[in-house]
Coordinates of C-alpha atoms in Angstrom, one line a residue:
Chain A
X1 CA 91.2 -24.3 -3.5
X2 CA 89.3 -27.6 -2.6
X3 CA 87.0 -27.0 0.6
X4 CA 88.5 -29.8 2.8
X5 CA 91.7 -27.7 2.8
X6 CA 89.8 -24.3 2.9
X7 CA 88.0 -25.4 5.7
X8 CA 91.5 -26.8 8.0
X9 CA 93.2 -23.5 7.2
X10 CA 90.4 -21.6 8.3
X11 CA 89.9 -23.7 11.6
X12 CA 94.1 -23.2 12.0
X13 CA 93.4 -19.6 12.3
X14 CA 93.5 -18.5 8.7
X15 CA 91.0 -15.5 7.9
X16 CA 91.5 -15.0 4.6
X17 CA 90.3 -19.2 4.4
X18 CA 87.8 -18.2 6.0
X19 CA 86.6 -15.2 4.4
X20 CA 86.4 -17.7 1.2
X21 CA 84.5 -20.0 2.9
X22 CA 81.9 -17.5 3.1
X23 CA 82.2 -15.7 0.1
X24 CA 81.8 -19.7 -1.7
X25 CA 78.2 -20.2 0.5
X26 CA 77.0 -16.8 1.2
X27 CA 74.4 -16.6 -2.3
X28 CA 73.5 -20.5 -1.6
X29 CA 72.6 -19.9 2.2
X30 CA 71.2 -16.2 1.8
X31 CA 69.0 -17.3 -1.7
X32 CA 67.6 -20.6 0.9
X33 CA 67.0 -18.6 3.5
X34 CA 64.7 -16.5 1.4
X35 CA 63.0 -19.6 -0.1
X36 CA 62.4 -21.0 3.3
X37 CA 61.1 -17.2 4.8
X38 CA 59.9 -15.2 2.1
X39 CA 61.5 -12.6 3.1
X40 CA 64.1 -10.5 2.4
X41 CA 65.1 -8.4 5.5
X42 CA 64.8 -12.0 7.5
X43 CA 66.7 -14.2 5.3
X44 CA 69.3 -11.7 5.5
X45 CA 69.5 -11.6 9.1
X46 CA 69.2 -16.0 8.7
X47 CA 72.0 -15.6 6.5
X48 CA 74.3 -13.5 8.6
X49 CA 73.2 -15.9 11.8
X50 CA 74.4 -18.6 10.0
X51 CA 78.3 -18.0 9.0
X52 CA 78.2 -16.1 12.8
X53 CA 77.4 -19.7 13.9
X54 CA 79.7 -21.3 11.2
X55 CA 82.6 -18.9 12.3
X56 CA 82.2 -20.0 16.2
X57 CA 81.5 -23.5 15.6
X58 CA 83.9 -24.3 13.0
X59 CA 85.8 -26.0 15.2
X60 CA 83.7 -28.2 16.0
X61 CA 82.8 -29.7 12.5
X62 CA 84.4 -32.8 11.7
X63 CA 84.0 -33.2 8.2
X64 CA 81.8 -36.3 7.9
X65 CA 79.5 -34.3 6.2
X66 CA 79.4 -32.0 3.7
X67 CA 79.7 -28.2 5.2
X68 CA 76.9 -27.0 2.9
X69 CA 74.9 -29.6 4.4
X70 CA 75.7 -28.2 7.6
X71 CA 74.9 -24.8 6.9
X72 CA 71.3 -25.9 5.4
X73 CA 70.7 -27.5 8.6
X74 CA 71.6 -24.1 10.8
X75 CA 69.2 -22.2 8.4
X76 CA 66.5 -24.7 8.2
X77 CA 66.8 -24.6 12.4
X78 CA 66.8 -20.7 12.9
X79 CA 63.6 -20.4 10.3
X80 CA 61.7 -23.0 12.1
X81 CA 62.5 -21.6 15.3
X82 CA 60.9 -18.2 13.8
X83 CA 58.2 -19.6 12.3
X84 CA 57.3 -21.7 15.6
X85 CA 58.1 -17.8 17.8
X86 CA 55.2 -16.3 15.5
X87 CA 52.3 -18.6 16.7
X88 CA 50.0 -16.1 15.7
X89 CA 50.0 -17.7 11.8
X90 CA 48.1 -20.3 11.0
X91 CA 49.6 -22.8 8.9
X92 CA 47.1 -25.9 6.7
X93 CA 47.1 -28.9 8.3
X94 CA 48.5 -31.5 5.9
X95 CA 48.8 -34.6 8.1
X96 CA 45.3 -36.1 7.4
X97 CA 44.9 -34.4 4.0
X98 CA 43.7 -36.4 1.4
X99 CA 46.3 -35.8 -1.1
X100 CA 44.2 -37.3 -4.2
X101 CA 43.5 -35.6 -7.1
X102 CA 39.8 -34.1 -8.5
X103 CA 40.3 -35.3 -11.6
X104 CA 37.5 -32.9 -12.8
X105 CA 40.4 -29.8 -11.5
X106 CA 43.0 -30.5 -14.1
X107 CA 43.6 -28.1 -16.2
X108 CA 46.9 -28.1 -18.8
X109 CA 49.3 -25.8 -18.0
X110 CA 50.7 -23.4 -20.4
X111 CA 53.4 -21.5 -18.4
X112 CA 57.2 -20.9 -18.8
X113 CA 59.4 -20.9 -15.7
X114 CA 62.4 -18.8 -17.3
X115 CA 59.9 -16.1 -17.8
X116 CA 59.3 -15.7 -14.5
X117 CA 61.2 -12.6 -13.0
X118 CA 58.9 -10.9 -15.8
X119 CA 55.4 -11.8 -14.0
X120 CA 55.5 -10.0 -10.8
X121 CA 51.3 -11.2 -10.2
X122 CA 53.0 -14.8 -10.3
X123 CA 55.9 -14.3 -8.2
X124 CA 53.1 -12.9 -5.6
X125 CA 51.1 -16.3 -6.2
X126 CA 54.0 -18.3 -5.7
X127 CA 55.3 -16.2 -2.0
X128 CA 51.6 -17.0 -1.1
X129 CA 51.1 -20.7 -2.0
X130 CA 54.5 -21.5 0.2
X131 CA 53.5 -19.0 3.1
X132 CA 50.5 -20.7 3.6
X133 CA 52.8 -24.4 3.6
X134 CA 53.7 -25.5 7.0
X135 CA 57.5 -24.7 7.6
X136 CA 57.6 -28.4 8.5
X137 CA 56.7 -29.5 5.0
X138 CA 58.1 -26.2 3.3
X139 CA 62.0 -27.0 4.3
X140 CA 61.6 -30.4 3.1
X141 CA 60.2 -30.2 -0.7
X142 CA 62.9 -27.3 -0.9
X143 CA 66.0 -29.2 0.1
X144 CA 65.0 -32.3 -2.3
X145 CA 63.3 -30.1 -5.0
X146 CA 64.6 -27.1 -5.4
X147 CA 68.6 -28.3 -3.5
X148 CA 68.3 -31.3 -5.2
X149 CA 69.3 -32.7 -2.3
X150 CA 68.9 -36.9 -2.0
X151 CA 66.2 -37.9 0.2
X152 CA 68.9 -39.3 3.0
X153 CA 70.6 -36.0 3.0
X154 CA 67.1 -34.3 4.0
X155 CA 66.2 -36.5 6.7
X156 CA 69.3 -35.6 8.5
X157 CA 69.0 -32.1 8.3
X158 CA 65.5 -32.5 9.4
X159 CA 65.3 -35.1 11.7
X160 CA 63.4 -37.0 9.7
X161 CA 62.4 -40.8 9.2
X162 CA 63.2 -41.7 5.3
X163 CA 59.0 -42.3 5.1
X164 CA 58.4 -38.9 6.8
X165 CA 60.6 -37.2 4.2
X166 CA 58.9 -38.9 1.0
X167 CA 55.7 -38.3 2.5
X168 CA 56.2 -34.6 3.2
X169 CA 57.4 -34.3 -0.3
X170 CA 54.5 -35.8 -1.3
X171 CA 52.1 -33.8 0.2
X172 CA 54.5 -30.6 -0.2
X173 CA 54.4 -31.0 -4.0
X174 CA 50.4 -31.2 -4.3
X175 CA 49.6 -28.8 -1.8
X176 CA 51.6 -26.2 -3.9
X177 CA 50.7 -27.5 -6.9
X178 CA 46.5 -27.4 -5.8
X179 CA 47.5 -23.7 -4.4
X180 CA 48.7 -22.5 -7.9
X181 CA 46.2 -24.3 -9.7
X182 CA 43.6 -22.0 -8.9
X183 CA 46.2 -19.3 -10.2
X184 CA 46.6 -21.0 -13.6
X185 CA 42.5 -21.9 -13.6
X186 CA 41.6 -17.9 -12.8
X187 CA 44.4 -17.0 -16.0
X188 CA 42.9 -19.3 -18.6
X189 CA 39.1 -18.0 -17.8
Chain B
X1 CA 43.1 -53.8 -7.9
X2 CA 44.3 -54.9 -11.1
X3 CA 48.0 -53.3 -11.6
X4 CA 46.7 -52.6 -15.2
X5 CA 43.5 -50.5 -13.7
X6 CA 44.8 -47.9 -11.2
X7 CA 43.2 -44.5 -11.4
X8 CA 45.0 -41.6 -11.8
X9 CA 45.0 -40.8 -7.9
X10 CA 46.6 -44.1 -7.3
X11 CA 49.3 -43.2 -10.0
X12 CA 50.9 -40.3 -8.4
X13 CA 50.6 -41.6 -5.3
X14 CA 52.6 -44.3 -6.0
X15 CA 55.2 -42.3 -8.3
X16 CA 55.6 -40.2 -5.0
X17 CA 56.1 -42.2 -2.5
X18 CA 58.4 -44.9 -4.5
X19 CA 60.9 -42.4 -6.0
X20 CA 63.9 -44.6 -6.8
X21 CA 61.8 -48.1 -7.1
X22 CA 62.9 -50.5 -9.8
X23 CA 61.9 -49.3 -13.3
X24 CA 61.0 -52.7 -14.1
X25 CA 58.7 -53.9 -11.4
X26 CA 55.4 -54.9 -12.3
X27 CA 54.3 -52.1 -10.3
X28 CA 56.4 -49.6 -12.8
X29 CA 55.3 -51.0 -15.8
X30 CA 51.3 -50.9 -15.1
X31 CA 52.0 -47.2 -13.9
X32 CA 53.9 -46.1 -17.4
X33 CA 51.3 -47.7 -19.2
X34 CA 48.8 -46.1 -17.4
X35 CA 50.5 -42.6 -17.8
X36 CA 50.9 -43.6 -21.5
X37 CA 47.1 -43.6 -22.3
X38 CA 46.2 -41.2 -19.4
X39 CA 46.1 -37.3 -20.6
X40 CA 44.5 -36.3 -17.1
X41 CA 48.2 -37.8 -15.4
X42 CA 50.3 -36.3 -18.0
X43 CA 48.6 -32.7 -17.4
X44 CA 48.7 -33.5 -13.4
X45 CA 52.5 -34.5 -14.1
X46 CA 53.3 -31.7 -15.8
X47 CA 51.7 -29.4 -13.9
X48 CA 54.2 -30.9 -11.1
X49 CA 56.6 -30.3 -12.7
X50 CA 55.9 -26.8 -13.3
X51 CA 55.4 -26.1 -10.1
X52 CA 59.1 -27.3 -9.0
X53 CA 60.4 -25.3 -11.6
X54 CA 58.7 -22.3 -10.8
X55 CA 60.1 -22.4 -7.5
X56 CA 63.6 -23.2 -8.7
X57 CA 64.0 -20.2 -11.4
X58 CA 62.6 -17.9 -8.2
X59 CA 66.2 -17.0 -7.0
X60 CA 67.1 -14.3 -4.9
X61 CA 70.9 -13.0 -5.1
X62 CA 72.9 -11.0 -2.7
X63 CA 74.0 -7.5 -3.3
X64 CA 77.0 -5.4 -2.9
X65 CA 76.1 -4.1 0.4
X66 CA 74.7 -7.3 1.8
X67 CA 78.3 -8.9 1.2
X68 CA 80.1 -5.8 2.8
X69 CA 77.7 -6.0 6.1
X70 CA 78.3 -9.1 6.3
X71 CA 82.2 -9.8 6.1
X72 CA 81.6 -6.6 8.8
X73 CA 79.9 -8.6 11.1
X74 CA 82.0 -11.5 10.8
X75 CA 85.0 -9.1 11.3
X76 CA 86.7 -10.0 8.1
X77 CA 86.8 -6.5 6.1
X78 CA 90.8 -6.9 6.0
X79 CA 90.6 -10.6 4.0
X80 CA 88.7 -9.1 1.1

């Protein structure tokens, strides 16, 4: 059923509408979450937040936008919140980083993504190269990277000034990219 | 700065921050023929490129008893 119709029968009252609407978003929302927390146990507890929020406000949504957009923006608001509640962390400061390159620290790269779920020691690389990326920056190279979300669709979920967004994904990219560099350098020696 | 004579750092800068510019602008042109001849860009490229991929194939998915807590919270056990 097409989700403009899903979405008025479940706002009339219709569960089973509803229950679709989250069995259609639950993986998306749930497998974000994670990419935005690192963390299982709290990207579940993100993901059931979210539909509990999506089942109260329904209501309220008017359709202009996309749901899923909606829903990204509930997640991307509940992990900010947690990362901002756990001051204790200390994220890089990106904002005045020069983001040029040492041209003397590239090295060719000789890895394949699909073999991924096989390399647990780069799994751990890459859950500690994003970690240590401000939230800020992290929730924006994921919606227009890894979403493939447009750039417009990621400053209003964020907030965010067109500029700020291409110049967080900027920054985003090369800080992760440095990060894993030194992964990639340490594996060819 | 000659459009023709930008270093590499001035490359991805400008790749970056002009996503969606016209592929024919003067300012295009100098920076594919730069990335042409340029083996230190193509590696930084593609090591970009990796890293965006890397993150992508990372998936999580959710389980069996995930689902079931959930459509418990939500208090929709009797729509499954």
């Amino acid at each position: 059923m097409e989700e403009e119709k899903l979405i008025e029968e479940a706002k009339n009252g219709d569960r089973t509408a509803l229950s679709q609407l989250v069995k259609r978003y639950e993986q998306t929302v749930y497998n974000f979450a994670f990419k935005v927390c690192r963390d299982k146990d709290k990207a579940e507890n993100t993901m059931q937040e979210t539909f509990l929020s999506m089942v109260k406000s329904l209501n309220q949504f008017s359709g202009k936008s996309k749901l899923s957009t909606w829903l990204y923006t509930v997640v991307s608001n509940h992990c900010l919140m947690q990362a901002r509640s756990n001051a204790r962390f200390k994220f890089a400061s990106l904002d005045d980083e020069d983001t040029g390159i040492n041209e003397s620290e590239i090295v060719d790269w000789d890895i394949a993504p699909d073999k991924l779920t096989e390399n647990e020691e780069l799994k751990k690389h890459l859950d500690n190269a994003i970690q240590n990326l401000n939230p800020e920056y992290r929730i924006v190279f994921l919606l227009r990277d890894i979403e493939d979300l447009s750039t417009e669709e990621t400053a209003k979920i964020t907030g965010l000034s067109i500029a700020a967004v291409k110049s967080r994904l900027h920054r985003a990219r090369a800080f992760l990219r440095n990060e894993l560099n030194e992964y990639v350098k340490n594996e060819r020696n | 700065m000659k459009e023709t004579n930008k270093n590499c750092s001035d490359v991805i800068n400008h790749i970056c921050e002009n996503l969606g510019e016209d592929n024919n602008s003067p300012n295009c042109i100098a920076l594919k023929e730069h990335l042409n001849n340029c083996p230190n860009c193509q590696s930084y490229l593609k090591s970009l490129k990796l890293t965006i991929n890397l993150y992508k194939n990372y998936n999580v998915k959710v389980t069996d008893s995930m689902h079931n807590k959930l459509v418990e919270i939500l208090e929709l056990t009797d729509c499954r």
